[in-house]
């Protein structure tokens, strides 16, 4: 049997109450482009050669609508779906309309243990339209590393690892147990599916599951500074600059119109196959800075 694995975080679908505020932030602070509207009226945002990396669905609530994980091809999609089925996680077909909105060749879906719709796809739509970032300096670090990472508050780390490691082929990059208060311990595990230190960071907490932040990485450190200036002007900065122990990204965190944060960074390290699992400590799991982060 072919062994399948997820290769990158391909796209994110977001439920958004204020699409105009998102468009404003994405284009004016984060140098993204609006790349059109889907057949169902949702808004596409672009940050690299992918036709879109974000799909914003107007909604009466804010949050993660779905996570798109890219696999190599149709055979890999079958292989990953078989692996999931073998551990008791069946995948389902999606409608042609949904496939058209995502703009991919192949697509299947399953909910994780917290009910978050995960989508497995291959064949994303690319575009060669010229993209002009506002600073004319760097670009986002994407390509084989994917769009960035998500950090999610989850209910059960062991079950999460069963799905993501055994089912989807992720590898554990590190572990951290952070005591957030008397008797409250966050069990944290960053997971990778390519050379990026983590494409998903899992934070088990005795609280309702939710998306905590989306991490993006610029190629040029000045892009981080420029984005931070623009975020500061708008009162959006929530966590100041710092550098993480895990991925070594220098970053700050800003608030989105949906309440969760976007981490804007630069300088994340790229791991090779010999990378050994690490254990992190420290109040903020940061080498310096990031005051106030958990
Ligand atoms: Fe992060």
JSON list of N, CA and C in Angstrom, two decimals, residues 101-175:
[
{"chain": "A", "resi": 101, "resn": "UNK", "atom": "N", "xyz": [-15.48, 26.07, -5.59]},
{"chain": "A", "resi": 101, "resn": "UNK", "atom": "CA", "xyz": [-15.12, 27.21, -4.72]},
{"chain": "A", "resi": 101, "resn": "UNK", "atom": "C", "xyz": [-13.65, 27.10, -4.31]},
{"chain": "A", "resi": 102, "resn": "UNK", "atom": "N", "xyz": [-13.20, 25.89, -3.96]},
{"chain": "A", "resi": 102, "resn": "UNK", "atom": "CA", "xyz": [-11.80, 25.71, -3.55]},
{"chain": "A", "resi": 102, "resn": "UNK", "atom": "C", "xyz": [-10.85, 25.81, -4.74]},
{"chain": "A", "resi": 103, "resn": "UNK", "atom": "N", "xyz": [-11.33, 25.52, -5.94]},
{"chain": "A", "resi": 103, "resn": "UNK", "atom": "CA", "xyz": [-10.49, 25.60, -7.13]},
{"chain": "A", "resi": 103, "resn": "UNK", "atom": "C", "xyz": [-9.44, 24.51, -7.18]},
{"chain": "A", "resi": 104, "resn": "UNK", "atom": "N", "xyz": [-9.78, 23.28, -6.79]},
{"chain": "A", "resi": 104, "resn": "UNK", "atom": "CA", "xyz": [-8.80, 22.18, -6.77]},
{"chain": "A", "resi": 104, "resn": "UNK", "atom": "C", "xyz": [-9.28, 21.03, -7.63]},
{"chain": "A", "resi": 105, "resn": "UNK", "atom": "N", "xyz": [-8.37, 20.11, -7.95]},
{"chain": "A", "resi": 105, "resn": "UNK", "atom": "CA", "xyz": [-8.73, 18.98, -8.80]},
{"chain": "A", "resi": 105, "resn": "UNK", "atom": "C", "xyz": [-9.39, 17.86, -8.01]},
{"chain": "A", "resi": 106, "resn": "UNK", "atom": "N", "xyz": [-8.92, 17.63, -6.80]},
{"chain": "A", "resi": 106, "resn": "UNK", "atom": "CA", "xyz": [-9.47, 16.54, -5.99]},
{"chain": "A", "resi": 106, "resn": "UNK", "atom": "C", "xyz": [-9.62, 16.98, -4.55]},
{"chain": "A", "resi": 107, "resn": "UNK", "atom": "N", "xyz": [-10.67, 16.48, -3.88]},
{"chain": "A", "resi": 107, "resn": "UNK", "atom": "CA", "xyz": [-10.97, 17.00, -2.54]},
{"chain": "A", "resi": 107, "resn": "UNK", "atom": "C", "xyz": [-11.80, 16.00, -1.76]},
{"chain": "A", "resi": 108, "resn": "UNK", "atom": "N", "xyz": [-11.37, 15.70, -0.53]},
{"chain": "A", "resi": 108, "resn": "UNK", "atom": "CA", "xyz": [-12.19, 14.93, 0.40]},
{"chain": "A", "resi": 108, "resn": "UNK", "atom": "C", "xyz": [-12.10, 15.59, 1.77]},
{"chain": "A", "resi": 109, "resn": "UNK", "atom": "N", "xyz": [-13.02, 15.21, 2.66]},
{"chain": "A", "resi": 109, "resn": "UNK", "atom": "CA", "xyz": [-13.12, 15.97, 3.92]},
{"chain": "A", "resi": 109, "resn": "UNK", "atom": "C", "xyz": [-13.37, 15.04, 5.09]},
{"chain": "A", "resi": 110, "resn": "UNK", "atom": "N", "xyz": [-12.87, 15.44, 6.25]},
{"chain": "A", "resi": 110, "resn": "UNK", "atom": "CA", "xyz": [-13.22, 14.75, 7.50]},
{"chain": "A", "resi": 110, "resn": "UNK", "atom": "C", "xyz": [-13.16, 15.76, 8.64]},
{"chain": "A", "resi": 111, "resn": "UNK", "atom": "N", "xyz": [-14.02, 15.58, 9.65]},
{"chain": "A", "resi": 111, "resn": "UNK", "atom": "CA", "xyz": [-13.92, 16.43, 10.83]},
{"chain": "A", "resi": 111, "resn": "UNK", "atom": "C", "xyz": [-12.89, 15.85, 11.80]},
{"chain": "A", "resi": 112, "resn": "UNK", "atom": "N", "xyz": [-12.07, 16.70, 12.42]},
{"chain": "A", "resi": 112, "resn": "UNK", "atom": "CA", "xyz": [-11.18, 16.16, 13.45]},
{"chain": "A", "resi": 112, "resn": "UNK", "atom": "C", "xyz": [-11.97, 15.95, 14.74]},
{"chain": "A", "resi": 113, "resn": "UNK", "atom": "N", "xyz": [-11.27, 15.57, 15.81]},
{"chain": "A", "resi": 113, "resn": "UNK", "atom": "CA", "xyz": [-12.01, 15.17, 17.03]},
{"chain": "A", "resi": 113, "resn": "UNK", "atom": "C", "xyz": [-12.79, 16.33, 17.65]},
{"chain": "A", "resi": 114, "resn": "UNK", "atom": "N", "xyz": [-12.45, 17.56, 17.25]},
{"chain": "A", "resi": 114, "resn": "UNK", "atom": "CA", "xyz": [-13.19, 18.72, 17.77]},
{"chain": "A", "resi": 114, "resn": "UNK", "atom": "C", "xyz": [-14.22, 19.23, 16.77]},
{"chain": "A", "resi": 115, "resn": "UNK", "atom": "N", "xyz": [-14.37, 18.51, 15.66]},
{"chain": "A", "resi": 115, "resn": "UNK", "atom": "CA", "xyz": [-15.38, 18.89, 14.68]},
{"chain": "A", "resi": 115, "resn": "UNK", "atom": "C", "xyz": [-14.90, 19.88, 13.63]},
{"chain": "A", "resi": 116, "resn": "UNK", "atom": "N", "xyz": [-13.60, 20.24, 13.65]},
{"chain": "A", "resi": 116, "resn": "UNK", "atom": "CA", "xyz": [-13.08, 21.17, 12.64]},
{"chain": "A", "resi": 116, "resn": "UNK", "atom": "C", "xyz": [-12.99, 20.44, 11.30]},
{"chain": "A", "resi": 117, "resn": "UNK", "atom": "N", "xyz": [-13.65, 20.97, 10.25]},
{"chain": "A", "resi": 117, "resn": "UNK", "atom": "CA", "xyz": [-13.55, 20.31, 8.95]},
{"chain": "A", "resi": 117, "resn": "UNK", "atom": "C", "xyz": [-12.13, 20.43, 8.37]},
{"chain": "A", "resi": 118, "resn": "UNK", "atom": "N", "xyz": [-11.50, 19.29, 8.20]},
{"chain": "A", "resi": 118, "resn": "UNK", "atom": "CA", "xyz": [-10.21, 19.25, 7.52]},
{"chain": "A", "resi": 118, "resn": "UNK", "atom": "C", "xyz": [-10.45, 18.78, 6.10]},
{"chain": "A", "resi": 119, "resn": "UNK", "atom": "N", "xyz": [-9.81, 19.44, 5.13]},
{"chain": "A", "resi": 119, "resn": "UNK", "atom": "CA", "xyz": [-9.98, 19.05, 3.74]},
{"chain": "A", "resi": 119, "resn": "UNK", "atom": "C", "xyz": [-8.64, 18.60, 3.18]},
{"chain": "A", "resi": 120, "resn": "UNK", "atom": "N", "xyz": [-8.66, 17.49, 2.47]},
{"chain": "A", "resi": 120, "resn": "UNK", "atom": "CA", "xyz": [-7.48, 16.96, 1.82]},
{"chain": "A", "resi": 120, "resn": "UNK", "atom": "C", "xyz": [-7.65, 17.20, 0.33]},
{"chain": "A", "resi": 121, "resn": "UNK", "atom": "N", "xyz": [-6.66, 17.84, -0.29]},
{"chain": "A", "resi": 121, "resn": "UNK", "atom": "CA", "xyz": [-6.85, 18.17, -1.71]},
{"chain": "A", "resi": 121, "resn": "UNK", "atom": "C", "xyz": [-5.55, 17.98, -2.47]},
{"chain": "A", "resi": 122, "resn": "UNK", "atom": "N", "xyz": [-5.69, 17.91, -3.80]},
{"chain": "A", "resi": 122, "resn": "UNK", "atom": "CA", "xyz": [-4.52, 18.03, -4.67]},
{"chain": "A", "resi": 122, "resn": "UNK", "atom": "C", "xyz": [-4.92, 18.90, -5.85]},
{"chain": "A", "resi": 123, "resn": "UNK", "atom": "N", "xyz": [-3.91, 19.44, -6.53]},
{"chain": "A", "resi": 123, "resn": "UNK", "atom": "CA", "xyz": [-4.17, 20.23, -7.74]},
{"chain": "A", "resi": 123, "resn": "UNK", "atom": "C", "xyz": [-4.74, 21.61, -7.49]},
{"chain": "A", "resi": 124, "resn": "UNK", "atom": "N", "xyz": [-4.06, 22.45, -6.72]},
{"chain": "A", "resi": 124, "resn": "UNK", "atom": "CA", "xyz": [-4.57, 23.81, -6.51]},
{"chain": "A", "resi": 124, "resn": "UNK", "atom": "C", "xyz": [-4.46, 24.64, -7.80]},
{"chain": "A", "resi": 125, "resn": "UNK", "atom": "N", "xyz": [-5.35, 25.60, -7.93]},
{"chain": "A", "resi": 125, "resn": "UNK", "atom": "CA", "xyz": [-5.29, 26.52, -9.08]},
{"chain": "A", "resi": 125, "resn": "UNK", "atom": "C", "xyz": [-4.19, 27.54, -8.84]},
{"chain": "A", "resi": 126, "resn": "UNK", "atom": "N", "xyz": [-3.28, 27.69, -9.81]},
{"chain": "A", "resi": 126, "resn": "UNK", "atom": "CA", "xyz": [-2.22, 28.70, -9.71]},
{"chain": "A", "resi": 126, "resn": "UNK", "atom": "C", "xyz": [-2.54, 29.85, -10.64]},
{"chain": "A", "resi": 127, "resn": "UNK", "atom": "N", "xyz": [-1.89, 30.97, -10.40]},
{"chain": "A", "resi": 127, "resn": "UNK", "atom": "CA", "xyz": [-2.08, 32.10, -11.30]},
{"chain": "A", "resi": 127, "resn": "UNK", "atom": "C", "xyz": [-0.74, 32.76, -11.53]},
{"chain": "A", "resi": 128, "resn": "UNK", "atom": "N", "xyz": [-0.51, 33.24, -12.74]},
{"chain": "A", "resi": 128, "resn": "UNK", "atom": "CA", "xyz": [0.77, 33.91, -13.00]},
{"chain": "A", "resi": 128, "resn": "UNK", "atom": "C", "xyz": [0.59, 35.42, -13.11]},
{"chain": "A", "resi": 129, "resn": "UNK", "atom": "N", "xyz": [-0.56, 35.90, -12.65]},
{"chain": "A", "resi": 129, "resn": "UNK", "atom": "CA", "xyz": [-0.74, 37.35, -12.64]},
{"chain": "A", "resi": 129, "resn": "UNK", "atom": "C", "xyz": [0.32, 37.97, -11.73]},
{"chain": "A", "resi": 130, "resn": "UNK", "atom": "N", "xyz": [0.87, 39.09, -12.16]},
{"chain": "A", "resi": 130, "resn": "UNK", "atom": "CA", "xyz": [1.91, 39.71, -11.38]},
{"chain": "A", "resi": 130, "resn": "UNK", "atom": "C", "xyz": [1.35, 40.30, -10.09]},
{"chain": "A", "resi": 131, "resn": "UNK", "atom": "N", "xyz": [2.00, 40.03, -9.00]},
{"chain": "A", "resi": 131, "resn": "UNK", "atom": "CA", "xyz": [1.53, 40.50, -7.71]},
{"chain": "A", "resi": 131, "resn": "UNK", "atom": "C", "xyz": [2.49, 41.57, -7.20]},
{"chain": "A", "resi": 132, "resn": "UNK", "atom": "N", "xyz": [1.96, 42.71, -6.83]},
{"chain": "A", "resi": 132, "resn": "UNK", "atom": "CA", "xyz": [2.79, 43.83, -6.39]},
{"chain": "A", "resi": 132, "resn": "UNK", "atom": "C", "xyz": [2.62, 44.03, -4.88]},
{"chain": "A", "resi": 133, "resn": "UNK", "atom": "N", "xyz": [3.61, 43.61, -4.09]},
{"chain": "A", "resi": 133, "resn": "UNK", "atom": "CA", "xyz": [3.50, 43.88, -2.66]},
{"chain": "A", "resi": 133, "resn": "UNK", "atom": "C", "xyz": [3.72, 45.37, -2.39]},
{"chain": "A", "resi": 134, "resn": "UNK", "atom": "N", "xyz": [3.14, 45.89, -1.33]},
{"chain": "A", "resi": 134, "resn": "UNK", "atom": "CA", "xyz": [3.20, 47.33, -1.11]},
{"chain": "A", "resi": 134, "resn": "UNK", "atom": "C", "xyz": [4.59, 47.86, -0.90]},
{"chain": "A", "resi": 135, "resn": "UNK", "atom": "N", "xyz": [5.47, 47.05, -0.40]},
{"chain": "A", "resi": 135, "resn": "UNK", "atom": "CA", "xyz": [6.80, 47.58, -0.10]},
{"chain": "A", "resi": 135, "resn": "UNK", "atom": "C", "xyz": [7.79, 47.31, -1.23]},
{"chain": "A", "resi": 136, "resn": "UNK", "atom": "N", "xyz": [7.42, 46.46, -2.18]},
{"chain": "A", "resi": 136, "resn": "UNK", "atom": "CA", "xyz": [8.33, 46.05, -3.26]},
{"chain": "A", "resi": 136, "resn": "UNK", "atom": "C", "xyz": [9.61, 45.45, -2.71]},
{"chain": "A", "resi": 137, "resn": "UNK", "atom": "N", "xyz": [9.55, 44.85, -1.55]},
{"chain": "A", "resi": 137, "resn": "UNK", "atom": "CA", "xyz": [10.73, 44.20, -0.97]},
{"chain": "A", "resi": 137, "resn": "UNK", "atom": "C", "xyz": [10.52, 42.68, -1.00]},
{"chain": "A", "resi": 138, "resn": "UNK", "atom": "N", "xyz": [10.25, 42.10, 0.16]},
{"chain": "A", "resi": 138, "resn": "UNK", "atom": "CA", "xyz": [10.17, 40.65, 0.22]},
{"chain": "A", "resi": 138, "resn": "UNK", "atom": "C", "xyz": [8.84, 40.11, -0.22]},
{"chain": "A", "resi": 139, "resn": "UNK", "atom": "N", "xyz": [8.71, 38.86, -0.11]},
{"chain": "A", "resi": 139, "resn": "UNK", "atom": "CA", "xyz": [7.47, 38.14, -0.38]},
{"chain": "A", "resi": 139, "resn": "UNK", "atom": "C", "xyz": [7.22, 37.21, 0.79]},
{"chain": "A", "resi": 140, "resn": "UNK", "atom": "N", "xyz": [6.10, 36.56, 0.76]},
{"chain": "A", "resi": 140, "resn": "UNK", "atom": "CA", "xyz": [5.85, 35.54, 1.77]},
{"chain": "A", "resi": 140, "resn": "UNK", "atom": "C", "xyz": [6.69, 34.29, 1.50]},
{"chain": "A", "resi": 141, "resn": "UNK", "atom": "N", "xyz": [7.12, 33.65, 2.56]},
{"chain": "A", "resi": 141, "resn": "UNK", "atom": "CA", "xyz": [7.81, 32.37, 2.46]},
{"chain": "A", "resi": 141, "resn": "UNK", "atom": "C", "xyz": [6.73, 31.29, 2.41]},
{"chain": "A", "resi": 142, "resn": "UNK", "atom": "N", "xyz": [6.51, 30.73, 1.22]},
{"chain": "A", "resi": 142, "resn": "UNK", "atom": "CA", "xyz": [5.46, 29.72, 1.04]},
{"chain": "A", "resi": 142, "resn": "UNK", "atom": "C", "xyz": [6.04, 28.56, 0.24]},
{"chain": "A", "resi": 143, "resn": "UNK", "atom": "N", "xyz": [5.68, 28.45, -1.04]},
{"chain": "A", "resi": 143, "resn": "UNK", "atom": "CA", "xyz": [6.20, 27.36, -1.89]},
{"chain": "A", "resi": 143, "resn": "UNK", "atom": "C", "xyz": [5.97, 26.00, -1.23]},
{"chain": "A", "resi": 144, "resn": "UNK", "atom": "N", "xyz": [7.02, 25.18, -1.15]},
{"chain": "A", "resi": 144, "resn": "UNK", "atom": "CA", "xyz": [6.85, 23.84, -0.56]},
{"chain": "A", "resi": 144, "resn": "UNK", "atom": "C", "xyz": [6.59, 23.87, 0.94]},
{"chain": "A", "resi": 145, "resn": "UNK", "atom": "N", "xyz": [6.74, 25.04, 1.58]},
{"chain": "A", "resi": 145, "resn": "UNK", "atom": "CA", "xyz": [6.50, 25.13, 3.03]},
{"chain": "A", "resi": 145, "resn": "UNK", "atom": "C", "xyz": [5.04, 25.45, 3.34]},
{"chain": "A", "resi": 146, "resn": "UNK", "atom": "N", "xyz": [4.25, 25.73, 2.31]},
{"chain": "A", "resi": 146, "resn": "UNK", "atom": "CA", "xyz": [2.84, 26.03, 2.54]},
{"chain": "A", "resi": 146, "resn": "UNK", "atom": "C", "xyz": [2.61, 27.46, 2.99]},
{"chain": "A", "resi": 147, "resn": "UNK", "atom": "N", "xyz": [1.35, 27.78, 3.27]},
{"chain": "A", "resi": 147, "resn": "UNK", "atom": "CA", "xyz": [0.99, 29.18, 3.54]},
{"chain": "A", "resi": 147, "resn": "UNK", "atom": "C", "xyz": [1.49, 29.68, 4.87]},
{"chain": "A", "resi": 148, "resn": "UNK", "atom": "N", "xyz": [1.78, 28.79, 5.80]},
{"chain": "A", "resi": 148, "resn": "UNK", "atom": "CA", "xyz": [2.24, 29.19, 7.13]},
{"chain": "A", "resi": 148, "resn": "UNK", "atom": "C", "xyz": [1.83, 28.13, 8.13]},
{"chain": "A", "resi": 149, "resn": "UNK", "atom": "N", "xyz": [1.30, 28.58, 9.28]},
{"chain": "A", "resi": 149, "resn": "UNK", "atom": "CA", "xyz": [0.83, 27.58, 10.26]},
{"chain": "A", "resi": 149, "resn": "UNK", "atom": "C", "xyz": [-0.42, 28.07, 10.95]},
{"chain": "A", "resi": 150, "resn": "UNK", "atom": "N", "xyz": [-1.11, 27.13, 11.57]},
{"chain": "A", "resi": 150, "resn": "UNK", "atom": "CA", "xyz": [-2.21, 27.49, 12.45]},
{"chain": "A", "resi": 150, "resn": "UNK", "atom": "C", "xyz": [-1.90, 26.96, 13.84]},
{"chain": "A", "resi": 151, "resn": "UNK", "atom": "N", "xyz": [-2.35, 27.70, 14.85]},
{"chain": "A", "resi": 151, "resn": "UNK", "atom": "CA", "xyz": [-2.25, 27.24, 16.23]},
{"chain": "A", "resi": 151, "resn": "UNK", "atom": "C", "xyz": [-3.66, 27.14, 16.77]},
{"chain": "A", "resi": 152, "resn": "UNK", "atom": "N", "xyz": [-4.01, 25.92, 17.21]},
{"chain": "A", "resi": 152, "resn": "UNK", "atom": "CA", "xyz": [-5.39, 25.66, 17.60]},
{"chain": "A", "resi": 152, "resn": "UNK", "atom": "C", "xyz": [-5.47, 25.15, 19.03]},
{"chain": "A", "resi": 153, "resn": "UNK", "atom": "N", "xyz": [-6.44, 25.66, 19.74]},
{"chain": "A", "resi": 153, "resn": "UNK", "atom": "CA", "xyz": [-6.77, 25.13, 21.06]},
{"chain": "A", "resi": 153, "resn": "UNK", "atom": "C", "xyz": [-7.62, 23.89, 20.84]},
{"chain": "A", "resi": 154, "resn": "UNK", "atom": "N", "xyz": [-7.15, 22.75, 21.38]},
{"chain": "A", "resi": 154, "resn": "UNK", "atom": "CA", "xyz": [-7.82, 21.47, 21.12]},
{"chain": "A", "resi": 154, "resn": "UNK", "atom": "C", "xyz": [-8.20, 20.81, 22.44]},
{"chain": "A", "resi": 155, "resn": "UNK", "atom": "N", "xyz": [-9.06, 19.80, 22.35]},
{"chain": "A", "resi": 155, "resn": "UNK", "atom": "CA", "xyz": [-9.57, 19.17, 23.56]},
{"chain": "A", "resi": 155, "resn": "UNK", "atom": "C", "xyz": [-8.74, 17.98, 24.02]},
{"chain": "A", "resi": 156, "resn": "UNK", "atom": "N", "xyz": [-8.06, 17.30, 23.09]},
{"chain": "A", "resi": 156, "resn": "UNK", "atom": "CA", "xyz": [-7.42, 16.04, 23.44]},
{"chain": "A", "resi": 156, "resn": "UNK", "atom": "C", "xyz": [-6.19, 15.83, 22.56]},
{"chain": "A", "resi": 157, "resn": "UNK", "atom": "N", "xyz": [-5.01, 16.08, 23.12]},
{"chain": "A", "resi": 157, "resn": "UNK", "atom": "CA", "xyz": [-3.78, 16.00, 22.31]},
{"chain": "A", "resi": 157, "resn": "UNK", "atom": "C", "xyz": [-3.52, 14.59, 21.80]},
{"chain": "A", "resi": 158, "resn": "UNK", "atom": "N", "xyz": [-3.76, 13.59, 22.66]},
{"chain": "A", "resi": 158, "resn": "UNK", "atom": "CA", "xyz": [-3.47, 12.21, 22.24]},
{"chain": "A", "resi": 158, "resn": "UNK", "atom": "C", "xyz": [-4.31, 11.81, 21.02]},
{"chain": "A", "resi": 159, "resn": "UNK", "atom": "N", "xyz": [-5.58, 12.19, 21.04]},
{"chain": "A", "resi": 159, "resn": "UNK", "atom": "CA", "xyz": [-6.46, 11.88, 19.92]},
{"chain": "A", "resi": 159, "resn": "UNK", "atom": "C", "xyz": [-6.04, 12.69, 18.68]},
{"chain": "A", "resi": 160, "resn": "UNK", "atom": "N", "xyz": [-5.63, 13.94, 18.92]},
{"chain": "A", "resi": 160, "resn": "UNK", "atom": "CA", "xyz": [-5.17, 14.79, 17.83]},
{"chain": "A", "resi": 160, "resn": "UNK", "atom": "C", "xyz": [-3.94, 14.16, 17.15]},
{"chain": "A", "resi": 161, "resn": "UNK", "atom": "N", "xyz": [-3.01, 13.66, 17.97]},
{"chain": "A", "resi": 161, "resn": "UNK", "atom": "CA", "xyz": [-1.79, 13.05, 17.41]},
{"chain": "A", "resi": 161, "resn": "UNK", "atom": "C", "xyz": [-2.12, 11.78, 16.63]},
{"chain": "A", "resi": 162, "resn": "UNK", "atom": "N", "xyz": [-3.11, 11.06, 17.12]},
{"chain": "A", "resi": 162, "resn": "UNK", "atom": "CA", "xyz": [-3.52, 9.84, 16.42]},
{"chain": "A", "resi": 162, "resn": "UNK", "atom": "C", "xyz": [-3.98, 10.20, 14.99]},
{"chain": "A", "resi": 163, "resn": "UNK", "atom": "N", "xyz": [-4.77, 11.23, 14.87]},
{"chain": "A", "resi": 163, "resn": "UNK", "atom": "CA", "xyz": [-5.27, 11.62, 13.54]},
{"chain": "A", "resi": 163, "resn": "UNK", "atom": "C", "xyz": [-4.16, 12.24, 12.69]},
{"chain": "A", "resi": 164, "resn": "UNK", "atom": "N", "xyz": [-3.43, 13.20, 13.27]},
{"chain": "A", "resi": 164, "resn": "UNK", "atom": "CA", "xyz": [-2.48, 13.97, 12.45]},
{"chain": "A", "resi": 164, "resn": "UNK", "atom": "C", "xyz": [-1.20, 13.19, 12.16]},
{"chain": "A", "resi": 165, "resn": "UNK", "atom": "N", "xyz": [-0.72, 12.43, 13.14]},
{"chain": "A", "resi": 165, "resn": "UNK", "atom": "CA", "xyz": [0.53, 11.68, 12.93]},
{"chain": "A", "resi": 165, "resn": "UNK", "atom": "C", "xyz": [0.24, 10.34, 12.23]},
{"chain": "A", "resi": 166, "resn": "UNK", "atom": "N", "xyz": [-0.64, 9.54, 12.83]},
{"chain": "A", "resi": 166, "resn": "UNK", "atom": "CA", "xyz": [-0.91, 8.21, 12.25]},
{"chain": "A", "resi": 166, "resn": "UNK", "atom": "C", "xyz": [-1.71, 8.31, 10.96]},
{"chain": "A", "resi": 167, "resn": "UNK", "atom": "N", "xyz": [-2.65, 9.23, 10.91]},
{"chain": "A", "resi": 167, "resn": "UNK", "atom": "CA", "xyz": [-3.53, 9.32, 9.75]},
{"chain": "A", "resi": 167, "resn": "UNK", "atom": "C", "xyz": [-2.97, 10.17, 8.62]},
{"chain": "A", "resi": 168, "resn": "UNK", "atom": "N", "xyz": [-2.44, 11.36, 8.96]},
{"chain": "A", "resi": 168, "resn": "UNK", "atom": "CA", "xyz": [-2.04, 12.32, 7.93]},
{"chain": "A", "resi": 168, "resn": "UNK", "atom": "C", "xyz": [-0.54, 12.35, 7.67]},
{"chain": "A", "resi": 169, "resn": "UNK", "atom": "N", "xyz": [0.23, 11.67, 8.52]},
{"chain": "A", "resi": 169, "resn": "UNK", "atom": "CA", "xyz": [1.68, 11.58, 8.29]},
{"chain": "A", "resi": 169, "resn": "UNK", "atom": "C", "xyz": [2.49, 12.74, 8.84]},
{"chain": "A", "resi": 170, "resn": "UNK", "atom": "N", "xyz": [1.92, 13.55, 9.74]},
{"chain": "A", "resi": 170, "resn": "UNK", "atom": "CA", "xyz": [2.70, 14.63, 10.36]},
{"chain": "A", "resi": 170, "resn": "UNK", "atom": "C", "xyz": [3.75, 14.03, 11.30]},
{"chain": "A", "resi": 171, "resn": "UNK", "atom": "N", "xyz": [4.79, 14.83, 11.62]},
{"chain": "A", "resi": 171, "resn": "UNK", "atom": "CA", "xyz": [5.80, 14.44, 12.60]},
{"chain": "A", "resi": 171, "resn": "UNK", "atom": "C", "xyz": [5.83, 15.47, 13.73]},
{"chain": "A", "resi": 172, "resn": "UNK", "atom": "N", "xyz": [6.11, 14.99, 14.92]},
{"chain": "A", "resi": 172, "resn": "UNK", "atom": "CA", "xyz": [6.18, 15.87, 16.09]},
{"chain": "A", "resi": 172, "resn": "UNK", "atom": "C", "xyz": [7.54, 16.58, 16.10]},
{"chain": "A", "resi": 173, "resn": "UNK", "atom": "N", "xyz": [7.52, 17.91, 16.14]},
{"chain": "A", "resi": 173, "resn": "UNK", "atom": "CA", "xyz": [8.78, 18.66, 16.19]},
{"chain": "A", "resi": 173, "resn": "UNK", "atom": "C", "xyz": [9.20, 18.96, 17.62]},
{"chain": "A", "resi": 174, "resn": "UNK", "atom": "N", "xyz": [8.25, 19.08, 18.53]},
{"chain": "A", "resi": 174, "resn": "UNK", "atom": "CA", "xyz": [8.60, 19.42, 19.90]},
{"chain": "A", "resi": 174, "resn": "UNK", "atom": "C", "xyz": [7.43, 19.20, 20.83]},
{"chain": "A", "resi": 175, "resn": "UNK", "atom": "N", "xyz": [7.69, 19.38, 22.12]},
{"chain": "A", "resi": 175, "resn": "UNK", "atom": "CA", "xyz": [6.64, 19.26, 23.14]},
{"chain": "A", "resi": 175, "resn": "UNK", "atom": "C", "xyz": [6.88, 20.30, 24.21]}
]
